[in-house]
Amino acid sequence: MSVLDDIIDGVREDLTARRSRVALEEVRALAEQAPAPRDAFAALNASNSGVRIIAEVKRKSPSKGSLSEIQDPAELAAAYERGGAAVVSVLTEERRFGGSLADLDAVRASVNLPILRKDFTVDEYQIWEARAHGADLILLIVAALPDEELRALLALTHELGMNALVETHTPEEVERAVALGGRIIGVNVRNLKTLDIDRSVFGTLAGLIPAGAVVVAESGVRDIADVEQFVAEGAHAVLVGEALVRHENPEATVRTFTRAGSALHN
């Protein structure tokens, strides 16, 4: 069993537990009462204004273990916003990443930016749940689901006025994401089956994504040089987690990454 398979098994178990506490009908009602979603596609479309940073609230990871205690996710997100982040990503997967919907709620209350609910979406319940908690953008991992399910989940996302970050790792997955109508396509340079990082993957796959889509580089960002490399290879946006939560001044780091990438992009 791969790391991805193991994570998804846990996600499905936790989803079953949440569904037993709060029925889908109740979650849908809450989603329908939520304020209208923010336009994450527009926020990430850097065609006229340089690179965008998706700044992540991330407590731990399967590859590195604990990254940061993050005692106040709301303040961290506010620092990201002050630094010029375009989107805030919030990990909500509990077992491997230490996240929660409570973190999502805290961040939603503290920033006016679009928010990405970063989780392993395998069921429509999670999309309604994301909207109920104020998320504007969800993650769909091509490697995790067959096309029929991906298409249905993407359609529901758009029906609710949200956007999806459609994540890919291989040329075949990029082809599937494009065929499914993905508008925001991510290239994750971390292999979710082995957790290995290969930054060279981004340049290869980014060139396969057609004009009109927002191209997002995911994982592997250590410093300005990595941001600049991804932008030079076609990234419109760069998702950064570990490098921000481990830094003593995340606001300044977001600002530095944004300026460095924008200067190169323009």
Coordinates of C-alpha atoms in Angstrom, one line a residue:
M1 CA 0.0 0.0 0.0
S2 CA 1.3 3.5 -0.9
V3 CA 1.4 6.4 1.4
L4 CA -1.4 8.0 -0.5
D5 CA -3.6 4.9 -0.2
D6 CA -2.9 4.8 3.5
I7 CA -3.9 8.4 4.0
I8 CA -7.1 8.0 2.0
D9 CA -8.1 5.0 4.0
G10 CA -7.8 7.1 7.2
V11 CA -9.7 10.0 5.5
R12 CA -12.6 7.7 4.7
E13 CA -12.8 6.4 8.2
D14 CA -12.8 9.9 9.7
L15 CA -15.3 11.0 7.1
T16 CA -17.6 8.2 8.2
A17 CA -17.4 9.3 11.8
R18 CA -18.2 13.0 10.9
R19 CA -21.1 11.9 8.7
S20 CA -22.5 9.9 11.6
R21 CA -22.5 13.1 13.8
V22 CA -23.7 15.5 11.2
A23 CA -25.9 14.3 8.3
L24 CA -25.3 15.5 4.7
E25 CA -28.6 17.3 4.7
E26 CA -27.5 19.4 7.7
V27 CA -24.2 20.2 6.1
R28 CA -25.9 21.2 2.9
A29 CA -28.2 23.5 4.8
L30 CA -25.2 25.2 6.5
A31 CA -23.4 25.5 3.1
E32 CA -26.4 27.2 1.6
Q33 CA -26.4 29.7 4.4
A34 CA -22.7 30.5 4.1
P35 CA -21.6 33.8 2.5
A36 CA -20.9 33.6 -1.2
P37 CA -17.5 32.1 -2.1
R38 CA -14.6 34.3 -3.1
D39 CA -13.2 34.0 -6.6
A40 CA -10.0 32.0 -6.1
F41 CA -9.4 31.7 -9.9
A42 CA -9.2 35.5 -10.2
A43 CA -7.0 35.7 -7.1
L44 CA -4.5 33.2 -8.6
N45 CA -4.6 34.4 -12.2
A46 CA -1.2 36.1 -12.3
S47 CA -1.1 36.8 -16.0
N48 CA -1.0 40.6 -15.4
S49 CA 0.5 40.9 -12.0
G50 CA 3.3 38.4 -11.3
V51 CA 3.4 35.3 -9.1
R52 CA 0.8 34.6 -6.5
I53 CA 1.6 32.8 -3.2
I54 CA -0.7 30.3 -1.6
A55 CA 0.4 30.4 2.0
E56 CA -0.3 27.3 4.0
V57 CA -1.3 26.7 7.6
K58 CA 0.4 23.4 8.1
R59 CA 1.1 21.8 11.5
K60 CA 2.9 18.6 10.4
S61 CA 3.5 16.3 7.4
P62 CA 4.0 12.6 6.8
S63 CA 7.5 13.1 5.6
K64 CA 8.8 15.6 8.2
G65 CA 6.6 15.0 11.3
S66 CA 5.8 18.1 13.4
L67 CA 6.6 21.4 11.7
S68 CA 5.1 24.0 14.0
E69 CA 2.7 24.0 16.9
I70 CA 0.8 27.0 15.4
Q71 CA -1.0 28.0 18.6
D72 CA -2.9 30.7 16.7
P73 CA -3.8 29.8 13.1
A74 CA -5.9 32.9 12.8
E75 CA -2.9 35.2 13.5
L76 CA -0.7 33.2 11.2
A77 CA -3.2 33.6 8.4
A78 CA -3.5 37.3 9.1
A79 CA 0.3 37.6 8.8
Y80 CA 0.1 35.8 5.4
E81 CA -2.5 38.3 4.3
R82 CA -0.4 41.3 5.4
G83 CA 2.5 39.8 3.5
G84 CA 0.6 39.8 0.3
A85 CA -0.6 36.1 0.0
A86 CA -3.2 35.6 -2.7
V87 CA -4.8 32.6 -1.0
V88 CA -4.5 30.9 2.4
S89 CA -4.4 27.1 2.4
V90 CA -5.5 25.3 5.5
L91 CA -4.7 21.6 6.1
T92 CA -7.8 19.9 7.6
E93 CA -6.6 16.3 7.5
E94 CA -6.1 15.1 11.0
R95 CA -4.1 11.9 11.2
R96 CA -1.1 12.8 9.1
F97 CA -1.2 16.6 9.0
G98 CA -2.7 17.5 12.4
G99 CA -5.2 19.7 10.8
S100 CA -8.9 20.3 11.6
L101 CA -12.0 22.1 10.5
A102 CA -11.5 24.3 13.6
D103 CA -8.4 25.6 12.0
L104 CA -10.4 26.4 8.9
D105 CA -13.0 28.2 10.9
A106 CA -10.4 30.3 12.7
V107 CA -8.7 31.3 9.5
R108 CA -11.9 32.1 7.7
A109 CA -12.8 34.5 10.6
S110 CA -9.5 36.3 10.3
V111 CA -8.8 37.0 6.6
N112 CA -10.7 38.3 3.6
L113 CA -8.7 36.2 1.1
P114 CA -9.9 33.1 -0.7
I115 CA -9.3 30.0 1.4
L116 CA -8.2 26.5 0.2
R117 CA -9.4 23.6 2.2
K118 CA -6.4 21.3 1.8
D119 CA -7.5 17.8 2.3
F120 CA -7.9 14.5 0.4
T121 CA -11.3 15.0 -1.2
V122 CA -13.0 11.6 -2.0
D123 CA -16.7 12.4 -1.4
E124 CA -19.2 15.1 -2.1
Y125 CA -19.8 15.4 1.7
Q126 CA -16.3 17.0 2.0
I127 CA -17.2 19.7 -0.6
W128 CA -20.4 20.7 1.1
E129 CA -18.5 20.6 4.4
A130 CA -15.8 22.9 2.9
R131 CA -18.4 25.4 1.7
A132 CA -20.2 25.2 5.1
H133 CA -17.0 26.2 6.8
G134 CA -16.3 29.1 4.4
A135 CA -13.8 27.5 2.0
D136 CA -13.6 28.9 -1.5
L137 CA -11.3 26.4 -3.1
I138 CA -10.8 22.6 -2.6
L139 CA -8.2 20.1 -3.5
L140 CA -8.8 17.3 -6.0
I141 CA -6.0 14.9 -6.4
V142 CA -6.1 13.1 -9.8
A143 CA -4.1 10.1 -8.5
A144 CA -6.7 9.5 -5.8
L145 CA -9.9 9.0 -7.9
P146 CA -11.1 7.7 -11.2
D147 CA -12.3 10.2 -13.9
E148 CA -16.0 9.6 -13.3
E149 CA -15.7 10.5 -9.6
L150 CA -13.3 13.4 -10.3
R151 CA -15.7 14.8 -12.9
A152 CA -18.7 14.6 -10.5
L153 CA -16.7 16.3 -7.6
L154 CA -15.4 19.0 -9.9
A155 CA -18.9 19.7 -11.2
L156 CA -20.3 20.0 -7.7
T157 CA -17.5 22.3 -6.8
H158 CA -18.3 24.6 -9.7
E159 CA -22.1 24.3 -9.0
L160 CA -21.4 25.7 -5.5
G161 CA -19.5 28.6 -7.0
M162 CA -16.2 27.3 -5.7
N163 CA -13.0 26.4 -7.5
A164 CA -10.8 23.3 -7.4
L165 CA -7.0 23.0 -7.3
V166 CA -6.6 19.9 -9.5
E167 CA -3.4 18.2 -8.5
T168 CA -1.2 16.2 -10.8
H169 CA 2.1 14.3 -10.6
T170 CA 2.6 12.8 -14.1
P171 CA 2.0 13.6 -17.8
E172 CA -1.0 11.2 -17.8
E173 CA -2.5 13.0 -14.8
V174 CA -2.1 16.4 -16.5
E175 CA -3.9 15.1 -19.5
R176 CA -6.7 13.8 -17.3
A177 CA -6.9 17.1 -15.4
V178 CA -7.1 19.1 -18.7
A179 CA -9.7 16.7 -20.2
L180 CA -11.8 17.1 -17.0
G181 CA -11.9 20.8 -17.4
G182 CA -9.6 21.8 -14.6
R183 CA -9.0 25.6 -14.5
I184 CA -6.5 25.6 -11.7
I185 CA -4.0 22.8 -12.2
G186 CA -1.3 22.0 -9.7
V187 CA 1.9 20.1 -10.2
N188 CA 3.1 18.5 -7.0
V189 CA 6.8 17.8 -7.1
R190 CA 6.3 15.4 -4.1
N191 CA 5.5 11.9 -5.1
L192 CA 2.5 11.0 -2.8
K193 CA 3.3 7.3 -3.1
T194 CA 6.9 7.6 -1.8
L195 CA 7.0 11.2 -0.5
D196 CA 10.2 11.8 -2.5
I197 CA 10.7 15.4 -3.9
D198 CA 11.8 15.9 -7.5
R199 CA 11.7 19.6 -8.4
S200 CA 12.6 18.8 -12.1
V201 CA 9.1 17.4 -12.5
F202 CA 7.5 20.8 -12.4
G203 CA 9.2 22.2 -15.6
T204 CA 8.3 19.0 -17.5
L205 CA 4.6 19.0 -16.6
A206 CA 3.9 22.7 -16.6
G207 CA 4.6 22.8 -20.3
L208 CA 1.8 20.4 -20.9
I209 CA -0.8 22.6 -19.3
P210 CA -2.7 24.8 -21.9
A211 CA -2.9 28.5 -21.8
G212 CA -5.9 29.8 -19.9
A213 CA -5.4 27.6 -16.9
V214 CA -3.7 28.8 -13.7
V215 CA -0.5 26.7 -13.1
V216 CA 0.4 26.1 -9.5
A217 CA 3.7 24.7 -8.3
E218 CA 3.2 22.6 -5.1
S219 CA 5.8 21.4 -2.6
G220 CA 9.5 21.6 -2.4
V221 CA 9.9 25.3 -1.8
R222 CA 12.8 26.0 0.6
D223 CA 13.8 29.6 -0.4
I224 CA 13.6 32.4 -3.0
A225 CA 15.6 30.4 -5.5
D226 CA 12.9 27.7 -5.6
V227 CA 10.2 30.2 -6.1
E228 CA 12.1 31.8 -8.9
Q229 CA 12.8 28.5 -10.5
F230 CA 9.1 27.5 -10.5
V231 CA 8.1 30.9 -11.9
A232 CA 10.7 30.7 -14.6
E233 CA 9.3 27.3 -15.6
G234 CA 5.8 28.5 -15.9
A235 CA 4.2 28.8 -12.5
H236 CA 1.5 31.5 -12.0
A237 CA 1.2 30.6 -8.3
V238 CA 3.4 28.8 -5.8
L239 CA 2.0 26.9 -2.8
V240 CA 4.3 27.2 0.3
G241 CA 3.9 25.5 3.6
E242 CA 6.9 24.3 5.5
A243 CA 9.1 27.2 4.6
L244 CA 6.6 29.6 6.1
V245 CA 5.4 27.9 9.3
R246 CA 9.0 27.2 10.3
H247 CA 10.1 30.8 9.7
E248 CA 10.1 33.3 12.6
N249 CA 8.7 36.0 10.3
P250 CA 6.1 34.4 7.9
E251 CA 4.7 37.8 6.9
A252 CA 8.1 39.0 5.7
T253 CA 8.8 35.7 4.0
V254 CA 5.5 35.8 2.0
R255 CA 6.3 39.3 1.0
T256 CA 9.8 38.3 -0.1
F257 CA 8.6 35.3 -2.1
T258 CA 5.9 37.4 -3.8
R259 CA 8.3 40.2 -4.8
A260 CA 11.0 37.8 -6.0
G261 CA 8.7 35.8 -8.1
S262 CA 6.9 38.8 -9.5
A263 CA 10.1 40.5 -10.5
L264 CA 11.1 37.4 -12.5
H265 CA 7.6 36.8 -13.9
N266 CA 7.3 40.4 -15.2

